[in-house]
mmCIF file of C-alpha atoms in Angstrom:
data_model
loop_
_atom_site.group_PDB
_atom_site.id
_atom_site.type_symbol
_atom_site.label_atom_id
_atom_site.label_comp_id
_atom_site.label_asym_id
_atom_site.label_seq_id
_atom_site.Cartn_x
_atom_site.Cartn_y
_atom_site.Cartn_z
ATOM 1 C CA UNK G 1397 90.858 107.826 106.139
ATOM 2 C CA UNK G 1398 91.698 110.673 108.507
ATOM 3 C CA UNK G 1399 93.798 113.437 106.984
ATOM 4 C CA UNK G 1400 95.316 116.440 108.691
ATOM 5 C CA UNK G 1401 94.486 119.890 107.315
ATOM 6 C CA UNK G 1402 97.915 120.022 105.689
ATOM 7 C CA UNK G 1403 97.368 116.638 104.047
ATOM 8 C CA UNK G 1404 93.960 117.779 102.802
ATOM 9 C CA UNK G 1405 95.564 120.846 101.215
ATOM 10 C CA UNK G 1406 98.056 118.641 99.384
ATOM 11 C CA UNK G 1407 95.240 116.367 98.199
ATOM 12 C CA UNK G 1408 93.275 119.412 97.003
ATOM 13 C CA UNK G 1409 96.212 120.496 94.856
ATOM 14 C CA UNK G 1410 97.183 123.609 96.793
ATOM 15 C CA UNK G 1411 100.879 122.634 96.602
ATOM 16 C CA UNK G 1412 100.916 121.630 92.961
ATOM 17 C CA UNK G 1413 99.840 118.783 90.709
ATOM 18 C CA UNK G 1414 102.722 116.390 91.423
ATOM 19 C CA UNK G 1415 102.205 116.489 95.188
ATOM 20 C CA UNK G 1416 98.474 116.088 94.621
ATOM 21 C CA UNK G 1417 99.071 112.980 92.523
ATOM 22 C CA UNK G 1418 101.402 111.535 95.155
ATOM 23 C CA UNK G 1419 98.939 112.189 97.958
ATOM 24 C CA UNK G 1420 96.073 110.805 95.899
ATOM 25 C CA UNK G 1421 98.018 107.569 95.346
ATOM 26 C CA UNK G 1422 98.773 107.187 99.062
ATOM 27 C CA UNK G 1423 95.205 107.985 100.108
ATOM 28 C CA UNK G 1424 93.825 105.547 97.526
ATOM 29 C CA UNK G 1425 96.074 102.787 98.858
ATOM 30 C CA UNK G 1426 95.014 103.657 102.385
ATOM 31 C CA UNK G 1427 91.349 103.453 101.446
ATOM 32 C CA UNK G 1428 91.808 100.096 99.699
ATOM 33 C CA UNK G 1429 93.612 98.528 102.674
ATOM 34 C CA UNK G 1430 91.615 100.206 105.437
ATOM 35 C CA UNK G 1431 94.320 102.503 106.796
ATOM 36 C CA UNK G 1432 93.106 104.916 109.461
ATOM 37 C CA UNK G 1433 95.726 107.579 108.729
ATOM 38 C CA UNK G 1434 99.096 108.414 107.191
ATOM 39 C CA UNK G 1435 102.257 108.039 109.284
ATOM 40 C CA UNK G 1436 105.698 109.655 108.870
ATOM 41 C CA UNK G 1437 108.497 107.532 107.429
ATOM 42 C CA UNK G 1438 112.234 107.809 107.975
ATOM 43 C CA UNK G 1439 113.449 106.500 104.631
ATOM 44 C CA UNK G 1440 112.380 105.178 101.246
ATOM 45 C CA UNK G 1441 113.816 102.650 98.823
ATOM 46 C CA UNK G 1442 112.456 103.068 95.320
ATOM 47 C CA UNK G 1443 112.106 100.414 92.606
ATOM 48 C CA UNK G 1444 111.067 100.820 88.985
ATOM 49 C CA UNK G 1445 114.499 101.958 87.829
ATOM 50 C CA UNK G 1446 115.574 99.683 84.993
ATOM 51 C CA UNK G 1447 114.488 100.767 81.523
ATOM 52 C CA UNK G 1448 113.948 97.060 80.850
ATOM 53 C CA UNK G 1449 111.145 96.940 83.413
ATOM 54 C CA UNK G 1450 109.497 100.393 83.136
ATOM 55 C CA UNK G 1451 109.992 101.213 79.438
ATOM 56 C CA UNK G 1452 109.053 104.493 77.775
ATOM 57 C CA UNK G 1453 105.890 104.970 79.841
ATOM 58 C CA UNK G 1454 107.869 104.797 83.101
ATOM 59 C CA UNK G 1455 110.547 107.107 81.724
ATOM 60 C CA UNK G 1456 107.926 109.688 80.731
ATOM 61 C CA UNK G 1457 106.278 109.427 84.161
ATOM 62 C CA UNK G 1458 109.555 110.085 85.983
ATOM 63 C CA UNK G 1459 110.603 112.967 83.736
ATOM 64 C CA UNK G 1460 107.179 114.598 84.223
ATOM 65 C CA UNK G 1461 107.757 114.503 87.989
ATOM 66 C CA UNK G 1462 111.349 115.708 87.786
ATOM 67 C CA UNK G 1463 110.614 118.732 85.581
ATOM 68 C CA UNK G 1464 108.270 120.095 88.281
ATOM 69 C CA UNK G 1465 111.289 120.468 90.585
ATOM 70 C CA UNK G 1466 109.834 118.115 93.206
ATOM 71 C CA UNK G 1467 112.283 116.760 95.819
ATOM 72 C CA UNK G 1468 112.020 113.786 98.149
ATOM 73 C CA UNK G 1469 111.451 114.669 101.812
ATOM 74 C CA UNK G 1470 113.211 111.674 103.387
ATOM 75 C CA UNK G 1471 116.456 109.827 102.747
ATOM 76 C CA UNK G 1472 115.719 107.810 99.614
ATOM 77 C CA UNK G 1473 117.825 105.266 97.780
ATOM 78 C CA UNK G 1474 117.396 103.702 94.377
ATOM 79 C CA UNK G 1475 117.015 100.122 93.169
ATOM 80 C CA UNK G 1476 119.346 98.622 90.524
ATOM 81 C CA UNK G 1477 119.257 100.018 87.004
ATOM 82 C CA UNK G 1478 119.373 97.994 83.808
ATOM 83 C CA UNK G 1479 123.131 98.371 83.363
ATOM 84 C CA UNK G 1480 126.380 99.413 84.967
ATOM 85 C CA UNK G 1481 126.172 103.186 84.569
ATOM 86 C CA UNK G 1482 129.868 103.465 83.696
ATOM 87 C CA UNK G 1483 130.962 100.337 81.808
ATOM 88 C CA UNK G 1484 127.758 99.628 79.873
ATOM 89 C CA UNK G 1485 129.558 99.703 76.545
ATOM 90 C CA UNK G 1486 132.051 97.122 77.767
ATOM 91 C CA UNK G 1487 129.140 94.871 78.771
ATOM 92 C CA UNK G 1488 127.591 95.155 75.313
ATOM 93 C CA UNK G 1489 124.506 97.169 76.264
ATOM 94 C CA UNK G 1490 122.657 98.724 73.324
ATOM 95 C CA UNK G 1491 123.276 102.473 73.017
ATOM 96 C CA UNK G 1492 119.591 103.380 72.716
ATOM 97 C CA UNK G 1493 118.833 101.373 75.882
ATOM 98 C CA UNK G 1494 121.709 103.123 77.651
ATOM 99 C CA UNK G 1495 120.549 106.614 76.661
ATOM 100 C CA UNK G 1496 117.075 106.008 78.065
ATOM 101 C CA UNK G 1497 118.452 104.355 81.186
ATOM 102 C CA UNK G 1498 120.644 107.373 81.872
ATOM 103 C CA UNK G 1499 117.612 109.655 81.442
ATOM 104 C CA UNK G 1500 115.807 107.641 84.116
ATOM 105 C CA UNK G 1501 118.751 108.053 86.479
ATOM 106 C CA UNK G 1502 118.900 111.781 85.764
ATOM 107 C CA UNK G 1503 115.201 112.143 86.606
ATOM 108 C CA UNK G 1504 115.705 110.484 89.987
ATOM 109 C CA UNK G 1505 118.804 112.608 90.587
ATOM 110 C CA UNK G 1506 116.796 115.789 90.014
ATOM 111 C CA UNK G 1507 114.382 114.586 92.721
ATOM 112 C CA UNK G 1508 117.414 114.155 95.025
ATOM 113 C CA UNK G 1509 117.095 110.389 95.286
ATOM 114 C CA UNK G 1510 120.507 108.886 96.022
ATOM 115 C CA UNK G 1511 121.502 107.117 92.797
ATOM 116 C CA UNK G 1512 123.538 104.323 94.395
ATOM 117 C CA UNK G 1513 121.392 101.801 92.477
ATOM 118 C CA UNK G 1514 121.361 98.829 94.823
ATOM 119 C CA UNK G 1515 118.901 96.302 96.198
ATOM 120 C CA UNK G 1516 120.923 96.132 99.443
ATOM 121 C CA UNK G 1517 120.599 99.711 100.742
ATOM 122 C CA UNK G 1518 121.170 98.478 104.310
ATOM 123 C CA UNK G 1519 124.789 97.702 103.337
ATOM 124 C CA UNK G 1520 125.498 101.252 102.136
ATOM 125 C CA UNK G 1521 123.905 103.667 104.593
ATOM 126 C CA UNK G 1522 120.119 103.307 104.341
ATOM 127 C CA UNK G 1523 119.936 101.330 107.586
ATOM 128 C CA UNK G 1524 116.640 101.713 109.466
ATOM 129 C CA UNK G 1525 116.425 101.239 113.213
ATOM 130 C CA UNK G 1526 114.306 98.648 115.009
ATOM 131 C CA UNK G 1527 110.618 99.582 114.909
ATOM 132 C CA UNK G 1528 111.174 102.450 112.469
ATOM 133 C CA UNK G 1529 108.515 103.050 109.807
ATOM 134 C CA UNK G 1530 109.889 103.109 106.265
ATOM 135 C CA UNK G 1531 108.566 102.777 102.717
ATOM 136 C CA UNK G 1532 110.651 100.286 100.742
ATOM 137 C CA UNK G 1533 109.859 98.610 97.445
ATOM 138 C CA UNK G 1534 112.457 96.006 96.443
ATOM 139 C CA UNK G 1535 111.276 92.607 97.669
ATOM 140 C CA UNK G 1536 114.528 91.309 99.175
ATOM 141 C CA UNK G 1537 115.281 94.661 100.829
ATOM 142 C CA UNK G 1538 111.772 94.721 102.313
ATOM 143 C CA UNK G 1539 112.310 91.230 103.714
ATOM 144 C CA UNK G 1540 115.693 92.096 105.249
ATOM 145 C CA UNK G 1541 114.434 95.355 106.755
ATOM 146 C CA UNK G 1542 111.279 93.834 108.227
ATOM 147 C CA UNK G 1543 112.881 90.629 109.419
ATOM 148 C CA UNK G 1544 116.569 90.940 110.238
ATOM 149 C CA UNK G 1545 116.446 94.620 111.259
ATOM 150 C CA UNK G 1546 112.912 94.777 112.673
ATOM 151 C CA UNK G 1547 111.892 97.915 110.783
ATOM 152 C CA UNK G 1548 108.322 98.238 109.473
ATOM 153 C CA UNK G 1549 107.383 98.458 105.812
ATOM 154 C CA UNK G 1550 104.936 97.011 103.374
ATOM 155 C CA UNK G 1551 106.175 95.724 100.042
ATOM 156 C CA UNK G 1552 105.607 98.896 98.075
ATOM 157 C CA UNK G 1553 105.454 99.328 94.334
ATOM 158 C CA UNK G 1554 107.829 101.767 92.678
ATOM 159 C CA UNK G 1555 105.223 104.565 92.310
ATOM 160 C CA UNK G 1556 103.945 104.233 95.900
ATOM 161 C CA UNK G 1557 107.482 104.247 97.335
ATOM 162 C CA UNK G 1558 108.296 107.358 95.282
ATOM 163 C CA UNK G 1559 105.059 109.029 96.397
ATOM 164 C CA UNK G 1560 105.861 108.219 100.031
ATOM 165 C CA UNK G 1561 109.385 109.599 99.595
ATOM 166 C CA UNK G 1562 108.040 112.870 98.186
ATOM 167 C CA UNK G 1563 105.266 113.291 100.787
ATOM 168 C CA UNK G 1564 107.325 111.819 103.638
ATOM 169 C CA UNK G 1565 104.448 109.584 104.772
ATOM 170 C CA UNK G 1566 102.813 106.236 104.073
ATOM 171 C CA UNK G 1567 99.400 104.694 104.862
ATOM 172 C CA UNK G 1568 99.187 102.989 108.265
ATOM 173 C CA UNK G 1569 98.241 99.414 107.387
ATOM 174 C CA UNK G 1570 99.724 95.959 106.828
ATOM 175 C CA UNK G 1571 103.149 95.342 108.333
ATOM 176 C CA UNK G 1572 103.195 98.760 109.973
ATOM 177 C CA UNK G 1573 100.745 97.263 112.501
ATOM 178 C CA UNK G 1574 102.045 94.868 115.162
ATOM 179 C CA UNK G 1575 99.028 92.572 114.901
ATOM 180 C CA UNK G 1576 99.878 91.799 111.263
ATOM 181 C CA UNK G 1577 103.465 90.822 112.052
ATOM 182 C CA UNK G 1578 102.632 87.569 113.885
ATOM 183 C CA UNK G 1579 103.858 84.277 112.477
ATOM 184 C CA UNK G 1580 101.400 82.231 110.431
ATOM 185 C CA UNK G 1581 103.565 79.098 110.084
ATOM 186 C CA UNK G 1582 106.320 77.463 112.152
ATOM 187 C CA UNK G 1583 109.117 75.995 110.025
ATOM 188 C CA UNK G 1584 111.268 73.265 111.582
ATOM 189 C CA UNK G 1585 114.267 71.694 109.878
ATOM 190 C CA UNK G 1586 114.511 67.981 110.616
ATOM 191 C CA UNK G 1587 117.425 66.466 112.490
ATOM 192 C CA UNK G 1588 119.096 65.106 109.365
ATOM 193 C CA UNK G 1589 119.289 68.584 107.822
ATOM 194 C CA UNK G 1590 120.644 70.054 111.042
ATOM 195 C CA UNK G 1591 123.254 67.308 111.351
ATOM 196 C CA UNK G 1592 124.544 68.156 107.848
ATOM 197 C CA UNK G 1593 125.635 71.634 108.946
ATOM 198 C CA UNK G 1594 129.067 71.259 107.350
ATOM 199 C CA UNK G 1595 127.487 70.551 103.957
ATOM 200 C CA UNK G 1596 125.346 73.689 103.908
ATOM 201 C CA UNK G 1597 126.542 76.201 101.313
ATOM 202 C CA UNK G 1598 125.215 79.500 99.988
ATOM 203 C CA UNK G 1599 122.685 77.913 97.674
ATOM 204 C CA UNK G 1600 120.993 76.017 100.537
ATOM 205 C CA UNK G 1601 119.386 79.235 101.802
ATOM 206 C CA UNK G 1602 118.086 80.045 98.331
ATOM 207 C CA UNK G 1603 116.611 76.547 98.006
ATOM 208 C CA UNK G 1604 115.097 76.690 101.497
ATOM 209 C CA UNK G 1605 113.632 80.126 100.814
ATOM 210 C CA UNK G 1606 112.185 78.980 97.497
ATOM 211 C CA UNK G 1607 110.562 76.001 99.203
ATOM 212 C CA UNK G 1608 109.148 77.909 102.191
ATOM 213 C CA UNK G 1609 107.829 80.676 99.946
ATOM 214 C CA UNK G 1610 105.919 78.128 97.885
ATOM 215 C CA UNK G 1611 104.402 76.611 101.051
ATOM 216 C CA UNK G 1612 103.590 79.745 103.049
ATOM 217 C CA UNK G 1613 102.522 82.101 100.180
ATOM 218 C CA UNK G 1614 102.172 85.668 101.502
ATOM 219 C CA UNK G 1615 102.284 84.487 105.117
ATOM 220 C CA UNK G 1616 104.811 85.062 107.901
ATOM 221 C CA UNK G 1617 107.050 82.038 108.572
ATOM 222 C CA UNK G 1618 108.839 81.472 111.885
ATOM 223 C CA UNK G 1619 111.998 79.348 111.710
ATOM 224 C CA UNK G 1620 112.202 77.337 114.899
ATOM 225 C CA UNK G 1621 115.720 75.920 114.633
ATOM 226 C CA UNK G 1622 117.442 77.594 111.668
ATOM 227 C CA UNK G 1623 119.869 79.179 114.147
ATOM 228 C CA UNK G 1624 121.501 75.783 114.620
ATOM 229 C CA UNK G 1625 123.012 76.139 111.134
ATOM 230 C CA UNK G 1626 124.626 79.420 112.255
ATOM 231 C CA UNK G 1627 123.627 81.482 109.190
ATOM 232 C CA UNK G 1628 125.263 84.868 108.648
ATOM 233 C CA UNK G 1629 123.574 88.010 107.329
ATOM 234 C CA UNK G 1630 124.362 87.086 103.722
ATOM 235 C CA UNK G 1631 122.577 83.768 104.238
ATOM 236 C CA UNK G 1632 119.555 85.530 105.760
ATOM 237 C CA UNK G 1633 119.591 87.982 102.853
ATOM 238 C CA UNK G 1634 119.490 85.087 100.395
ATOM 239 C CA UNK G 1635 116.776 83.261 102.358
ATOM 240 C CA UNK G 1636 114.470 86.279 102.461
ATOM 241 C CA UNK G 1637 115.033 87.113 98.798
ATOM 242 C CA UNK G 1638 114.069 83.623 97.674
ATOM 243 C CA UNK G 1639 110.932 83.574 99.863
ATOM 244 C CA UNK G 1640 109.894 86.934 98.457
ATOM 245 C CA UNK G 1641 110.379 85.688 94.883
ATOM 246 C CA UNK G 1642 108.556 82.372 95.217
ATOM 247 C CA UNK G 1643 105.854 83.327 97.710
ATOM 248 C CA UNK G 1644 105.589 87.100 98.073
ATOM 249 C CA UNK G 1645 106.849 86.904 101.657
ATOM 250 C CA UNK G 1646 107.779 90.308 103.092
ATOM 251 C CA UNK G 1647 108.470 89.308 106.708
ATOM 252 C CA UNK G 1648 109.862 86.258 108.485
ATOM 253 C CA UNK G 1649 111.026 85.485 111.989
ATOM 254 C CA UNK G 1650 113.848 83.163 113.029
ATOM 255 C CA UNK G 1651 114.531 82.181 116.623
ATOM 256 C CA UNK G 1652 117.781 83.687 117.983
ATOM 257 C CA UNK G 1653 118.454 85.351 114.616
ATOM 258 C CA UNK G 1654 115.957 88.052 113.643
ATOM 259 C CA UNK G 1655 115.177 91.214 115.552
ATOM 260 C CA UNK G 1656 111.543 91.107 116.563
ATOM 261 C CA UNK G 1657 111.323 87.646 118.080
ATOM 262 C CA UNK G 1658 114.146 88.547 120.464
ATOM 263 C CA UNK G 1659 112.010 91.126 122.264
ATOM 264 C CA UNK G 1660 108.349 90.145 121.836
ATOM 265 C CA UNK G 1661 106.045 87.203 121.252
ATOM 266 C CA UNK G 1662 105.554 86.656 117.533
ATOM 267 C CA UNK G 1663 103.666 83.341 117.520
ATOM 268 C CA UNK G 1664 99.924 82.925 118.019
ATOM 269 C CA UNK G 1665 98.461 79.817 119.637
ATOM 270 C CA UNK G 1666 97.039 78.345 116.433
ATOM 271 C CA UNK G 1667 99.882 78.221 113.947
ATOM 272 C CA UNK G 1668 100.504 75.555 111.327
ATOM 273 C CA UNK G 1669 103.752 73.630 111.836
ATOM 274 C CA UNK G 1670 105.768 72.434 108.847
ATOM 275 C CA UNK G 1671 108.773 70.110 108.878
ATOM 276 C CA UNK G 1672 111.359 70.300 106.109
ATOM 277 C CA UNK G 1673 113.880 67.576 105.445
ATOM 278 C CA UNK G 1674 116.556 66.471 103.010
ATOM 279 C CA UNK G 1675 114.065 65.148 100.439
ATOM 280 C CA UNK G 1676 112.195 68.474 100.243
ATOM 281 C CA UNK G 1677 115.428 70.423 99.824
ATOM 282 C CA UNK G 1678 116.602 68.009 97.129
ATOM 283 C CA UNK G 1679 113.337 68.528 95.267
ATOM 284 C CA UNK G 1680 113.773 72.325 95.492
ATOM 285 C CA UNK G 1681 117.232 72.029 93.902
ATOM 286 C CA UNK G 1682 115.786 69.910 91.104
ATOM 287 C CA UNK G 1683 113.088 72.480 90.363
ATOM 288 C CA UNK G 1684 115.490 75.438 90.435
ATOM 289 C CA UNK G 1685 117.885 73.731 88.016
ATOM 290 C CA UNK G 1686 116.406 73.839 84.524
ATOM 291 C CA UNK G 1687 119.384 72.533 82.527
ATOM 292 C CA UNK G 1688 122.375 70.211 82.937
ATOM 293 C CA UNK G 1689 124.441 72.103 80.364
ATOM 294 C CA UNK G 1690 127.406 74.318 81.131
ATOM 295 C CA UNK G 1691 126.611 78.025 81.664
ATOM 296 C CA UNK G 1692 127.581 80.803 79.294
ATOM 297 C CA UNK G 1693 127.202 83.327 82.141
ATOM 298 C CA UNK G 1694 127.756 82.969 85.867
ATOM 299 C CA UNK G 1695 125.958 85.652 87.845
ATOM 300 C CA UNK G 1696 126.556 86.244 91.545
ATOM 301 C CA UNK G 1697 124.823 89.043 93.437
ATOM 302 C CA UNK G 1698 121.026 88.831 93.482
ATOM 303 C CA UNK G 1699 120.592 90.469 95.969
ATOM 304 C CA UNK G 1700 123.765 92.505 95.539
ATOM 305 C CA UNK G 1701 126.945 91.028 97.007
ATOM 306 C CA UNK G 1702 128.423 92.079 100.301
ATOM 307 C CA UNK G 1703 132.163 92.649 100.529
ATOM 308 C CA UNK G 1704 132.590 89.255 102.215
ATOM 309 C CA UNK G 1705 130.890 87.498 99.306
ATOM 310 C CA UNK G 1706 133.196 89.241 96.833
ATOM 311 C CA UNK G 1707 136.202 88.323 98.980
ATOM 312 C CA UNK G 1708 135.214 84.640 98.887
ATOM 313 C CA UNK G 1709 134.827 84.701 95.109
ATOM 314 C CA UNK G 1710 138.247 86.333 94.754
ATOM 315 C CA UNK G 1711 139.797 83.661 96.996
ATOM 316 C CA UNK G 1712 138.278 80.876 94.881
ATOM 317 C CA UNK G 1713 139.436 82.477 91.621
ATOM 318 C CA UNK G 1714 142.999 83.291 92.645
ATOM 319 C CA UNK G 1715 145.413 82.019 89.956
ATOM 320 C CA UNK G 1716 142.543 80.542 87.891
ATOM 321 C CA UNK G 1717 140.966 81.223 84.500
ATOM 322 C CA UNK G 1718 137.196 81.038 84.085
ATOM 323 C CA UNK G 1719 135.485 78.811 81.521
ATOM 324 C CA UNK G 1720 132.447 81.137 81.271
ATOM 325 C CA UNK G 1721 131.692 84.838 81.611
ATOM 326 C CA UNK G 1722 131.225 85.983 85.195
ATOM 327 C CA UNK G 1723 129.324 88.974 86.585
ATOM 328 C CA UNK G 1724 129.717 89.726 90.280
ATOM 329 C CA UNK G 1725 126.982 92.279 90.938
ATOM 330 C CA UNK G 1726 127.179 94.785 93.769
ATOM 331 C CA UNK G 1727 126.668 98.419 94.678
ATOM 332 C CA UNK G 1728 128.968 101.283 93.750
ATOM 333 C CA UNK G 1729 129.919 101.582 97.427
ATOM 334 C CA UNK G 1730 130.915 97.920 97.841
ATOM 335 C CA UNK G 1731 132.790 97.867 94.530
ATOM 336 C CA UNK G 1732 134.891 100.835 95.622
ATOM 337 C CA UNK G 1733 136.084 98.872 98.645
ATOM 338 C CA UNK G 1734 136.573 95.695 96.583
ATOM 339 C CA UNK G 1735 138.768 97.744 94.233
ATOM 340 C CA UNK G 1736 140.881 98.989 97.129
ATOM 341 C CA UNK G 1737 141.182 95.529 98.651
ATOM 342 C CA UNK G 1738 142.364 94.052 95.344
ATOM 343 C CA UNK G 1739 139.421 91.657 95.004
ATOM 344 C CA UNK G 1740 138.264 93.224 91.738
ATOM 345 C CA UNK G 1741 141.693 92.800 90.186
ATOM 346 C CA UNK G 1742 141.790 89.078 91.054
ATOM 347 C CA UNK G 1743 138.313 88.514 89.600
ATOM 348 C CA UNK G 1744 139.169 90.435 86.421
ATOM 349 C CA UNK G 1745 142.435 88.521 86.024
ATOM 350 C CA UNK G 1746 140.424 85.296 86.081
ATOM 351 C CA UNK G 1747 138.194 86.665 83.311
ATOM 352 C CA UNK G 1748 135.269 87.953 85.344
ATOM 353 C CA UNK G 1749 133.782 91.384 85.931
ATOM 354 C CA UNK G 1750 132.637 93.162 89.063
ATOM 355 C CA UNK G 1751 129.490 94.881 87.811
ATOM 356 C CA UNK G 1752 127.835 97.641 89.804
ATOM 357 C CA UNK G 1753 124.439 99.377 89.605
ATOM 358 C CA UNK G 1754 122.583 96.395 88.102
ATOM 359 C CA UNK G 1755 121.948 92.656 88.301
ATOM 360 C CA UNK G 1756 121.205 89.811 85.927
ATOM 361 C CA UNK G 1757 117.430 90.017 86.424
ATOM 362 C CA UNK G 1758 116.865 93.677 85.489
ATOM 363 C CA UNK G 1759 119.650 93.876 82.894
ATOM 364 C CA UNK G 1760 118.845 92.863 79.279
ATOM 365 C CA UNK G 1761 121.120 89.799 79.338
ATOM 366 C CA UNK G 1762 118.783 88.016 76.929
ATOM 367 C CA UNK G 1763 119.829 90.572 74.292
ATOM 368 C CA UNK G 1764 123.506 89.913 74.993
ATOM 369 C CA UNK G 1765 123.311 86.280 73.887
ATOM 370 C CA UNK G 1766 123.261 84.652 77.314
ATOM 371 C CA UNK G 1767 120.904 81.668 77.409
ATOM 372 C CA UNK G 1768 122.241 79.527 80.277
ATOM 373 C CA UNK G 1769 122.927 81.341 83.552
ATOM 374 C CA UNK G 1770 124.500 79.881 86.689
ATOM 375 C CA UNK G 1771 123.686 81.329 90.120
ATOM 376 C CA UNK G 1772 123.358 80.427 93.791
ATOM 377 C CA UNK G 1773 120.507 82.892 94.232
ATOM 378 C CA UNK G 1774 117.085 81.337 94.747
ATOM 379 C CA UNK G 1775 115.535 84.655 93.776
ATOM 380 C CA UNK G 1776 117.440 84.828 90.496
ATOM 381 C CA UNK G 1777 116.656 81.164 89.767
ATOM 382 C CA UNK G 1778 112.940 81.958 90.107
ATOM 383 C CA UNK G 1779 113.023 85.065 87.903
ATOM 384 C CA UNK G 1780 115.589 84.254 85.179
ATOM 385 C CA UNK G 1781 113.411 81.884 83.107
ATOM 386 C CA UNK G 1782 110.573 84.410 82.809
ATOM 387 C CA UNK G 1783 112.410 87.759 82.966
ATOM 388 C CA UNK G 1784 115.417 86.805 80.840
ATOM 389 C CA UNK G 1785 114.311 83.662 78.945
ATOM 390 C CA UNK G 1786 117.308 81.864 80.488
ATOM 391 C CA UNK G 1787 117.890 78.323 81.624
ATOM 392 C CA UNK G 1788 119.329 78.077 85.143
ATOM 393 C CA UNK G 1789 122.192 76.171 86.717
ATOM 394 C CA UNK G 1790 121.713 76.457 90.497
ATOM 395 C CA UNK G 1791 124.390 75.567 93.055
ATOM 396 C CA UNK G 1792 127.123 76.772 95.421
ATOM 397 C CA UNK G 1793 129.866 79.214 94.446
ATOM 398 C CA UNK G 1794 132.553 76.536 94.345
ATOM 399 C CA UNK G 1795 130.460 74.452 91.937
ATOM 400 C CA UNK G 1796 129.596 77.376 89.667
ATOM 401 C CA UNK G 1797 132.874 79.293 89.486
ATOM 402 C CA UNK G 1798 134.900 76.639 87.745
ATOM 403 C CA UNK G 1799 138.331 77.545 86.507
ATOM 404 C CA UNK G 1800 141.524 76.005 85.392
#
C-alpha cells in the first residue's frame, strides 16, 4: 500500500508508540483488503465503549492510549456505554461495573472524543455530507450514514475507528469505492403488503430488515417500492439496524428514499430479484418473538430514539400506569429536549424511565433480573437472546406499552 513520507514516519514510530500502533492497524487492514492508499476522513464514530462488551482488557487498552496524551484529529463521537452515566444507581447497576465504565469514559474524554454516548450521532451533530469519507463503527449508524445520507464508510471495529480518528485517515477500500456500492439484490414488496399501508407500524421495518438481512447476507439490497409505504427517517433507521444485525448489511438503497440512488445508477444488469409478501413478514414476526409471556421490561430505543419517537410514547402513556418497567433509550442531547418538552415527565409519571447514554443490548440487564424484554427493534430482537439471555416480545409501541 502506498504511504506518504509523513505516513511512513508515523509507521516507523517517529511520532510515538501510540501513533505507530494506530498506523500499523490501518496499514494492516489496508493490506488485507487490498487498499491502494489511506484517505482523509471527516469524522469518526467509535464503538467498544460498554464495559460489558470490552471488559478489563479493553479498559486497559484505552487507558494505555489516553495516558500518552494522544488526541483525535477529527470530530469523533462515542457509542453507547453500559449504563446511564448519571442515574446508574437508580437503575440498579453494580458499583464495580459503574466504576470501570466511568474509567472507560474518562479515557475517551482525555483523547477528546465527544462523550455523548449514542448510536445515532447523526441526530446530535455528527452529520456527514453526501459522498464524504468517514470512519464509523456502530452497525446501525454505518447503515444510516451510507444509505440515507450517502456518506462513505466501512463497518469498522472499535479499535480501527479509534485508530482512524487519531490518525485522521482510513484505508481506501470497500464502501469507500463507488464500484462496491452497487446493489446486489432488488427487493420488491408484493401488492398485498403495499395495500396494507395503514397497518404498517414501527415493528414492520424491524421485521422487514431482519428478513432481508437473512436473505442478502453482507450484500447491498435495493428496495424497489418501499417508498410507497412512505417511511420516515426513524423507519429507515430501524430497517437498516435490523439488516445490519441479521445479515451484516452496511449499505442499502431505496428508490425515492435514500441519497445515492437519487443521483446515480446503483443497479447492475445482473441482479437477483426477491419478492417479499405477507407470509414472509408473518414468519419474521414469529421468529423474532421467542415468548408469549408478559414482559418484565419494555425497551424502546435500539437504535436510540429520536425526539418524535419519545413524543409518541409520551402521547400513548398520558394518564396511564405501566404494568412493566420501561426504558426509553436515547442520547443526552435528545433527552435534554424531551425534558424541556415535558415528555420525560409524562413517561416517568406512567412508571417509565428515559434512559440516556446506553441501551438494553450493551447494558447488563441480565444482572438486573430482567428475563423477558419487549421491543419493536428488529436489531434488539436479534441480539437480546444471545447478549442478554432474554426472551423477546416483538411488536408495535401500542401493543408493548400497555397501561391502565
